CSV table of C-alpha atoms in Angstrom, one decimal:
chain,number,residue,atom,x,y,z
J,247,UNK,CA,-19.4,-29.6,11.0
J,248,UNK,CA,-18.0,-27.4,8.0
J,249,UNK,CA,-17.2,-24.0,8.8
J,250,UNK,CA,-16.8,-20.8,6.6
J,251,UNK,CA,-15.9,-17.0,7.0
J,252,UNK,CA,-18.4,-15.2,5.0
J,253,UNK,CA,-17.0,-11.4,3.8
J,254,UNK,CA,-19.4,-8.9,2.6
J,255,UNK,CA,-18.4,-5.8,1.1
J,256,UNK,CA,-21.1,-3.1,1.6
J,257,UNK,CA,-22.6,-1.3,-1.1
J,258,UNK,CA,-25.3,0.5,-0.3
J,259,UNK,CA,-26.9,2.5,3.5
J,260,UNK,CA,-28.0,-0.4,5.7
J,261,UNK,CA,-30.2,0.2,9.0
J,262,UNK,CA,-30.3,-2.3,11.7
J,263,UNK,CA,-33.1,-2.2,14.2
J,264,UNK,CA,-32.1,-1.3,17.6
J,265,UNK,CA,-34.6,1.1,19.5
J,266,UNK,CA,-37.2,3.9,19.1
J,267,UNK,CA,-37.3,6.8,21.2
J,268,UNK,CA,-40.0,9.3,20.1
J,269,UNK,CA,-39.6,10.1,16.7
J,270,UNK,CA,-35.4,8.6,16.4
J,271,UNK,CA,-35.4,5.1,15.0
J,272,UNK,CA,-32.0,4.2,15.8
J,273,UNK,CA,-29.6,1.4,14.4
J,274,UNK,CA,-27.2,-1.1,15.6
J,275,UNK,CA,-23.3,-0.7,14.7
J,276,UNK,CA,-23.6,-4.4,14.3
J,277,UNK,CA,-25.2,-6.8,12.7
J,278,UNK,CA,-26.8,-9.1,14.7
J,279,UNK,CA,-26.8,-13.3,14.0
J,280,UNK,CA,-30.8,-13.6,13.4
J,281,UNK,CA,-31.0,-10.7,11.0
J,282,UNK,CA,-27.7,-11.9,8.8
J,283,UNK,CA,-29.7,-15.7,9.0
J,284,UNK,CA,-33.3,-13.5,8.0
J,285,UNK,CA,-31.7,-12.4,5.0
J,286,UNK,CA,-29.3,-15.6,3.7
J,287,UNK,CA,-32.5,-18.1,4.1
J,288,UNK,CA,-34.7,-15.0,2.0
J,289,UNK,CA,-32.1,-15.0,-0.4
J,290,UNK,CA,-31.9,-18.7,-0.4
J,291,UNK,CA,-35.8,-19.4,-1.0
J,292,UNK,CA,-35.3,-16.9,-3.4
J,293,UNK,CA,-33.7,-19.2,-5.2
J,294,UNK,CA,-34.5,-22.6,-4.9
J,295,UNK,CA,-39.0,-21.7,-4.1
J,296,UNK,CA,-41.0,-20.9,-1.2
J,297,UNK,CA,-42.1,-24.5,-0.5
J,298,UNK,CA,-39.2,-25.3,1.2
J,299,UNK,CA,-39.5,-22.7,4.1
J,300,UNK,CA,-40.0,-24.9,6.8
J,301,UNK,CA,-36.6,-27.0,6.5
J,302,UNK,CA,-35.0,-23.2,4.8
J,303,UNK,CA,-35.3,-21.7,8.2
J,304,UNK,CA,-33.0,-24.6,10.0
J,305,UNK,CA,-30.1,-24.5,7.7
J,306,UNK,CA,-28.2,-21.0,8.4
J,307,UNK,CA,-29.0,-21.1,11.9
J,308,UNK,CA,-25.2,-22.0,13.0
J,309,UNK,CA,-24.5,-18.1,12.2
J,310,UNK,CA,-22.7,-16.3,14.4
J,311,UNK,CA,-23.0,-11.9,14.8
J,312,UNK,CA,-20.9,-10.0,12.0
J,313,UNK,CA,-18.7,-7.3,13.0
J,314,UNK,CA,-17.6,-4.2,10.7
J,315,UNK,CA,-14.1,-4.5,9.0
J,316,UNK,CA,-12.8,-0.8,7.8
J,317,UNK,CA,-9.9,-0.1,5.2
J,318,UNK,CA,-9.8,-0.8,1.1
J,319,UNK,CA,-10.3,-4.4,-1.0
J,320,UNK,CA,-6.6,-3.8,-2.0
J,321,UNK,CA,-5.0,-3.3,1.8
J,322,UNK,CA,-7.5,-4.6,4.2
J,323,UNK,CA,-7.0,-7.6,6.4
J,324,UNK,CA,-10.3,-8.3,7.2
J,325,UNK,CA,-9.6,-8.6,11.0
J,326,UNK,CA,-13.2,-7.4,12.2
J,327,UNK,CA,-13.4,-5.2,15.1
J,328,UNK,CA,-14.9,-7.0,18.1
J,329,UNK,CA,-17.3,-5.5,20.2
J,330,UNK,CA,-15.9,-5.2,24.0
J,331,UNK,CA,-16.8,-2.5,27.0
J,332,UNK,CA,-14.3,-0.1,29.1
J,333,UNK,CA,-15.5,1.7,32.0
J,334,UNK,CA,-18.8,1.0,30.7
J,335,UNK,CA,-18.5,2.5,27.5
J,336,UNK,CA,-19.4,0.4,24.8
J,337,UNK,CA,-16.7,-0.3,21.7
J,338,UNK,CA,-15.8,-1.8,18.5
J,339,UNK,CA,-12.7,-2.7,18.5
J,340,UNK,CA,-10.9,0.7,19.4
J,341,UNK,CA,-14.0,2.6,18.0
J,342,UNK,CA,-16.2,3.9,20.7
J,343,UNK,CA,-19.8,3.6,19.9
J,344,UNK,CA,-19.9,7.4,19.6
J,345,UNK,CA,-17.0,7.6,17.6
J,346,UNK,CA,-18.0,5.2,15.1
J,347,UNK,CA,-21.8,6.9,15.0
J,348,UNK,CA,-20.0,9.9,14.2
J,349,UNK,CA,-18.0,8.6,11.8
J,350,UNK,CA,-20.3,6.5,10.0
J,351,UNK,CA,-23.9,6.1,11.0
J,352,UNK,CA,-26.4,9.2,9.1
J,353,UNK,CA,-29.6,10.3,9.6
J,354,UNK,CA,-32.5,10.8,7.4
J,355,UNK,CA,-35.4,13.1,8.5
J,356,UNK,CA,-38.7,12.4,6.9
J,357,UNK,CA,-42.5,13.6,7.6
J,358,UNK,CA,-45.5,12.2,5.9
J,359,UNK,CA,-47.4,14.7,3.8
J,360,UNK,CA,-51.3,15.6,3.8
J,361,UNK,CA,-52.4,15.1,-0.3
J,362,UNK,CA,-55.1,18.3,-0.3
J,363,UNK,CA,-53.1,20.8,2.1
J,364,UNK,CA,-49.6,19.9,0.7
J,365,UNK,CA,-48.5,20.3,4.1
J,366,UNK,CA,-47.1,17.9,6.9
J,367,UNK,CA,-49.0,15.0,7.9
J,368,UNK,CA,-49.2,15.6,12.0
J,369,UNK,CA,-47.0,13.5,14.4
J,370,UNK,CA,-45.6,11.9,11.3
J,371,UNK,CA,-42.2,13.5,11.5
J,372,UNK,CA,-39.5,11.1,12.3
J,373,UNK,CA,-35.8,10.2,12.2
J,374,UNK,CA,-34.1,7.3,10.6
J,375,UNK,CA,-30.4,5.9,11.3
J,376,UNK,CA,-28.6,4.5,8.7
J,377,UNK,CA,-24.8,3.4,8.3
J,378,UNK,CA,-23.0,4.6,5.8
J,379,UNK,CA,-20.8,2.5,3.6
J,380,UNK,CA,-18.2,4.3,3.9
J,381,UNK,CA,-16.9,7.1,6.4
J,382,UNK,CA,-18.0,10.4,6.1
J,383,UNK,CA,-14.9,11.7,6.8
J,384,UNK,CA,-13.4,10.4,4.0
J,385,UNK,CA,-15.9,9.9,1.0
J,386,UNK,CA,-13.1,11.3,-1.6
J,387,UNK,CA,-10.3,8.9,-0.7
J,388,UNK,CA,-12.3,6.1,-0.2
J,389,UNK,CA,-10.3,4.2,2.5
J,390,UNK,CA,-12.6,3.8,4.9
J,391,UNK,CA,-14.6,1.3,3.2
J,392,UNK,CA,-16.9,-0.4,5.5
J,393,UNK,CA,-16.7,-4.8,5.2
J,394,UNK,CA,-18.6,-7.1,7.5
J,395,UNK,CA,-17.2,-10.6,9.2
J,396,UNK,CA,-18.9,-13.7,10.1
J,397,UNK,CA,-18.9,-17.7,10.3
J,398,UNK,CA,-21.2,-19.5,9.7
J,399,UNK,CA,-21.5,-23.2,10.2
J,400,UNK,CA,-23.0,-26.6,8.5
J,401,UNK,CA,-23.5,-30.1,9.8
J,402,UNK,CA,-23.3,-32.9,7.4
J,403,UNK,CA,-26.5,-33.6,7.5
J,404,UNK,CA,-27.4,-29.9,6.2
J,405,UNK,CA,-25.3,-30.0,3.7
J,406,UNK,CA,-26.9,-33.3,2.3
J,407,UNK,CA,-30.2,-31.4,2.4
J,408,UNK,CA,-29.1,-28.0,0.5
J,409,UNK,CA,-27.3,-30.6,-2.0
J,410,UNK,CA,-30.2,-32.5,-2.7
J,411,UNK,CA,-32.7,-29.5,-3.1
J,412,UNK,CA,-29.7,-27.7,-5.2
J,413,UNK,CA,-30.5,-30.9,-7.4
J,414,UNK,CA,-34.0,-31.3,-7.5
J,415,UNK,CA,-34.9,-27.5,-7.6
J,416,UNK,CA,-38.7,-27.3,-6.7
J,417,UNK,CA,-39.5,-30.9,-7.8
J,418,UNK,CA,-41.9,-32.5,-5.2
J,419,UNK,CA,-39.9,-36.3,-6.1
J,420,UNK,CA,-38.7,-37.8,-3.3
J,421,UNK,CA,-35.1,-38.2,-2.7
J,422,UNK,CA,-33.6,-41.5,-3.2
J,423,UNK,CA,-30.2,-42.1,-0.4
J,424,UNK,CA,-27.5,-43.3,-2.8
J,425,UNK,CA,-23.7,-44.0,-1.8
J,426,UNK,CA,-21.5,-42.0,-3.1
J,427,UNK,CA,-17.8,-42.7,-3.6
J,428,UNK,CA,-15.2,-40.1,-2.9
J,429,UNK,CA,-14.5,-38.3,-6.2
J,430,UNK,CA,-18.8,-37.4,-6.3
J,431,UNK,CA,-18.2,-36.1,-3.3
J,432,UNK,CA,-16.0,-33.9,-4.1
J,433,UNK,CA,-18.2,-32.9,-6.9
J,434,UNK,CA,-20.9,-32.5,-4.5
J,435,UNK,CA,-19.2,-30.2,-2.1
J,436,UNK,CA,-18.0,-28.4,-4.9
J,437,UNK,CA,-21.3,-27.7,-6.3
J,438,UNK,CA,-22.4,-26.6,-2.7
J,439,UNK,CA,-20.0,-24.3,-2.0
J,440,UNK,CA,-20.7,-22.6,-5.9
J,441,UNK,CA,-24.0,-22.6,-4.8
J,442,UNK,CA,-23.6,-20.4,-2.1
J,443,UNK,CA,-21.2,-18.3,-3.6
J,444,UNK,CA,-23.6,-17.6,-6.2
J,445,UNK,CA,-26.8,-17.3,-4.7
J,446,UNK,CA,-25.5,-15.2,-1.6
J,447,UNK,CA,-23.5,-13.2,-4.2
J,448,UNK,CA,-25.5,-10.6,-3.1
J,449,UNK,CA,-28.1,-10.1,-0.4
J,450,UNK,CA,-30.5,-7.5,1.4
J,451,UNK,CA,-30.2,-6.8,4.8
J,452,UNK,CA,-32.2,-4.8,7.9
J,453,UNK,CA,-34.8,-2.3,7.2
J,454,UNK,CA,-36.4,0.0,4.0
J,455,UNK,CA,-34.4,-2.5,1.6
J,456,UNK,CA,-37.1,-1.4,-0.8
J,457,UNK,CA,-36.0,2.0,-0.6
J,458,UNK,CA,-32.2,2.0,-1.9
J,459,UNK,CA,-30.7,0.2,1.7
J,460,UNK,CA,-29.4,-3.0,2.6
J,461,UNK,CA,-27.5,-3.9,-0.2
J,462,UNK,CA,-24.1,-6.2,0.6
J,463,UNK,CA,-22.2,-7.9,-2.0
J,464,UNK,CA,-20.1,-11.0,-0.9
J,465,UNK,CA,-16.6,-11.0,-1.8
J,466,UNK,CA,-15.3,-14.3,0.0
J,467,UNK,CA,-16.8,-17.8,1.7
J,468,UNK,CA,-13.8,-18.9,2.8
J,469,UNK,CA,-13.1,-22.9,4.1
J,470,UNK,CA,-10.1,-22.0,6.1
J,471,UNK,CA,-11.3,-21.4,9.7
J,472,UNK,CA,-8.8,-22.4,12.1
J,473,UNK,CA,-9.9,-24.1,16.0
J,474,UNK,CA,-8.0,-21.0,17.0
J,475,UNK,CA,-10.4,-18.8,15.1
J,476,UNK,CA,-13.4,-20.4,15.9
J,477,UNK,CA,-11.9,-20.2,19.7
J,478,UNK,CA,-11.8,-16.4,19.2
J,479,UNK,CA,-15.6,-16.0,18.1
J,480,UNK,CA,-16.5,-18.1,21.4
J,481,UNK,CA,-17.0,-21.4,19.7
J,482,UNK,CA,-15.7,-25.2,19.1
J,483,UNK,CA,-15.8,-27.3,16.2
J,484,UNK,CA,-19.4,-28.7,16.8
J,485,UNK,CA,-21.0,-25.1,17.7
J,486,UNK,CA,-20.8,-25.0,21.3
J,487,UNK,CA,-19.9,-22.4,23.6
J,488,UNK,CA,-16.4,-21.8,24.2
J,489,UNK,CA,-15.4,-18.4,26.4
J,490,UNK,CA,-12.3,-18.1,28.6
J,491,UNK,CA,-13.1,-16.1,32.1
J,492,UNK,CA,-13.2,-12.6,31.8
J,493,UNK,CA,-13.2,-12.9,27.4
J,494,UNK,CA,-15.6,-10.1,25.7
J,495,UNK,CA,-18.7,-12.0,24.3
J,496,UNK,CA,-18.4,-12.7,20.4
J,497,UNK,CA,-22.7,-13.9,20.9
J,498,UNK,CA,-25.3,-12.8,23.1
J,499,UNK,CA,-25.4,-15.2,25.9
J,500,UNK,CA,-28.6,-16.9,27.9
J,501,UNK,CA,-28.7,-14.8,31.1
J,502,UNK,CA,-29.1,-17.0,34.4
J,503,UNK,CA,-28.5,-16.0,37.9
J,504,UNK,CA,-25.5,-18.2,38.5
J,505,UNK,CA,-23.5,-16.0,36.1
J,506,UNK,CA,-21.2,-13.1,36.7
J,507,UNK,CA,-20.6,-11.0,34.0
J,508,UNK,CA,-19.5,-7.3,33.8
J,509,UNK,CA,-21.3,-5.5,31.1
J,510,UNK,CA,-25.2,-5.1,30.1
J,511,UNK,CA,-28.1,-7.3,29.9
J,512,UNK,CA,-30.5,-6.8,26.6
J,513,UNK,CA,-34.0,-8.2,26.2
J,514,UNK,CA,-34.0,-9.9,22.9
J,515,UNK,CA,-37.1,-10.5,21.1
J,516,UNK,CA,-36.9,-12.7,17.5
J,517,UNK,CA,-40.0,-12.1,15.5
J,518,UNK,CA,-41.6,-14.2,12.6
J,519,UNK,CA,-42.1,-12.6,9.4
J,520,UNK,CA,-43.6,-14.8,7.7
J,521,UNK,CA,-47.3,-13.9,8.5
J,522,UNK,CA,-48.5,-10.9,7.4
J,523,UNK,CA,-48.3,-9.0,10.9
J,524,UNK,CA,-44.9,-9.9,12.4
J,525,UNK,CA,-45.0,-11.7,15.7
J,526,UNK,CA,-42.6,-12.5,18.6
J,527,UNK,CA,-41.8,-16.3,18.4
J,528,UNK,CA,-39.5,-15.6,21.6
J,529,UNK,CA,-38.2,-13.1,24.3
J,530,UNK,CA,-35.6,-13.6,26.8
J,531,UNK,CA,-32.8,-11.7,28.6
J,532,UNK,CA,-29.3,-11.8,27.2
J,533,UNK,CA,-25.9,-11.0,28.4
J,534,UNK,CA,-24.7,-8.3,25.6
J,535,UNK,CA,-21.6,-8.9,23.2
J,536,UNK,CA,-18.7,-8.0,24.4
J,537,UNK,CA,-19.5,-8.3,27.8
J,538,UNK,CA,-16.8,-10.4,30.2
J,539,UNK,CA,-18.0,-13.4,31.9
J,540,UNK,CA,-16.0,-13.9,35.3
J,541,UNK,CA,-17.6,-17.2,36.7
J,542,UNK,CA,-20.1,-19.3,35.3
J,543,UNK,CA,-20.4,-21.2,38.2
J,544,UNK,CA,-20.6,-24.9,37.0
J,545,UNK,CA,-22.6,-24.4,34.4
J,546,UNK,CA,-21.7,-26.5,31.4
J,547,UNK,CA,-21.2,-24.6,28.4
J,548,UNK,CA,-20.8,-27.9,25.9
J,549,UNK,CA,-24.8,-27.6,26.2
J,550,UNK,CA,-24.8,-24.0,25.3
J,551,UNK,CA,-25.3,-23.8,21.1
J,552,UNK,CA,-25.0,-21.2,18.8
J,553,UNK,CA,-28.1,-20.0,17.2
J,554,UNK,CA,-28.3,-17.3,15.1
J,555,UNK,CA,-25.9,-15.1,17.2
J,556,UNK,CA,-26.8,-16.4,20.5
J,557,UNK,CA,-25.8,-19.1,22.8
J,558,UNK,CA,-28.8,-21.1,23.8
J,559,UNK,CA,-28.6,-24.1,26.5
J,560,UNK,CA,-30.6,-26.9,24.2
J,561,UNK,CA,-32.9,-29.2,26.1
């Protein structure tokens, strides 16, 4: 499995979907593995057609969560701050989630309107969280630019498929197995990784992206990821779980009553968007990111595989 460190640079107000209470629609200070996949395998079929969705959806799935980087293009070190919880406070990095609300997440109040009174639409007013791009305590300077930090992973056998329809574009022909010798497939990886550097150039993430949000501009898809690095985001070479005792939670990981964890437990739901009203494909409780594990109790994590964000045991 090939591994790459995907930097985006965030251009525009982006709102992750979190939780509604009454008329607040509040957002995530992270962005969460399945909505960073949502918008790559959009961008993606974007690209290459919409005929291709069923095998689409499989190939960014390796993806882990991306975590906000803060500081300039010309200084930064793109070290991402890690979620992690003390004295049950939740944090990024040293940010507590408060702090970095303050500091960087707005609000937008809207109402709907009545046409003939010119007046607002009853039980229609409502609050949106967005965040910023860059700090709003330092919009002048601008060095407290906001970046966000992922990896994302691709089997062999992936790769092969986004090669071929790279090639073929929408052609319906079917794909003739050929061996290759190693200088075209060094062209072939090099086409694949120009690919990607092209087409995810630029996506749209989260909600309202029809509305001026979601923008993020890509800036590096780097090859270099170390066994140490993946180690620090949780996983081995191949995609499997890989978490020292008492190490905060890079993913969201399968709850199960043999575990012992300090930290919170979220209900996850992933929903399909692909039919015209949006449905739950699946629900399940989840310890949180940055939550510490103290004793699995036997359980074998080599089983556990990242999907979208979240380790899942696979059957």
């Amino acid at each position: 499995m090939i591994w790459f460190k995907l930097i985006f640079k965030q251009n525009q107000p982006i709102h992750i979907g979190s939780v509604e209470w009454g008329v607040i629609n509040e957002t995530e200070i992270f962005i969460p593995g399945w909505t960073m996949w949502g918008a790559l395998t959009n961008q993606f079929l974007k690209t290459i057609g919409f005929r291709k969705i069923e095998s689409a959806k499989k190939f960014f799935e390796k993806i882990t969560n991306f975590y906000p980087v803060i500081g300039n293009e010309e200084e930064v070190n793109f070290n991402p701050l890690f979620p992690g919880y003390n004295k049950g406070d939740f944090y990024l990095g040293d940010y507590l989630e408060g702090k970095f609300k303050f500091e960087f997440v707005d609000t937008l109040v809207s109402t709907a309107i009545e046409p003939l009174l010119r007046s607002a639409k009853d039980e229609s007013l409502h609050e949106f969280e967005y965040i910023l791009p860059k700090s709003k305590l330092d919009l002048y300077n601008r060095s407290k630019q906001l970046y966000w930090v992922g990896l994302i992973g691709f089997e062999e056998e992936v790769i092969k498929d986004i090669n071929s329809l790279i090639t073929n574009g929408n052609n319906d022909q079917d794909i003739k197995e050929n061996d290759k010798n190693d200088e075209s497939k060094k062209n072939e990886d090099k086409d694949y990784n120009d690919f990607l550097l092209d087409v995810f150039s630029k996506v749209y993430i989260g909600g309202d992206i029809k509305y001026g949000f979601g923008k993020l501009e890509l800036l590096n898809l780097s090859i270099d990821v170390t066994e140490e690095e993946l180690s620090e985001w949780n996983i081995t070479g191949n995609g499997t779980a890989s978490i020292k005792p008492n190490f905060p939670l890079r993913q969201f990981f399968k709850f199960s009553n043999e575990i012992k964890f300090e930290g919170e437990l979220k209900l996850l739901s992933e929903f399909d968007f692909t039919q015209n009203i949006p449905r739950v494909q699946e629900a399940g409780y989840f310890i949180n990111v940055g939550s510490k594990v103290s004793d699995f109790n036997g359980i074998d994590l080599s089983k556990y595989h990242l999907t979208k964000g979240k380790f899942e045991k696979v059957k």
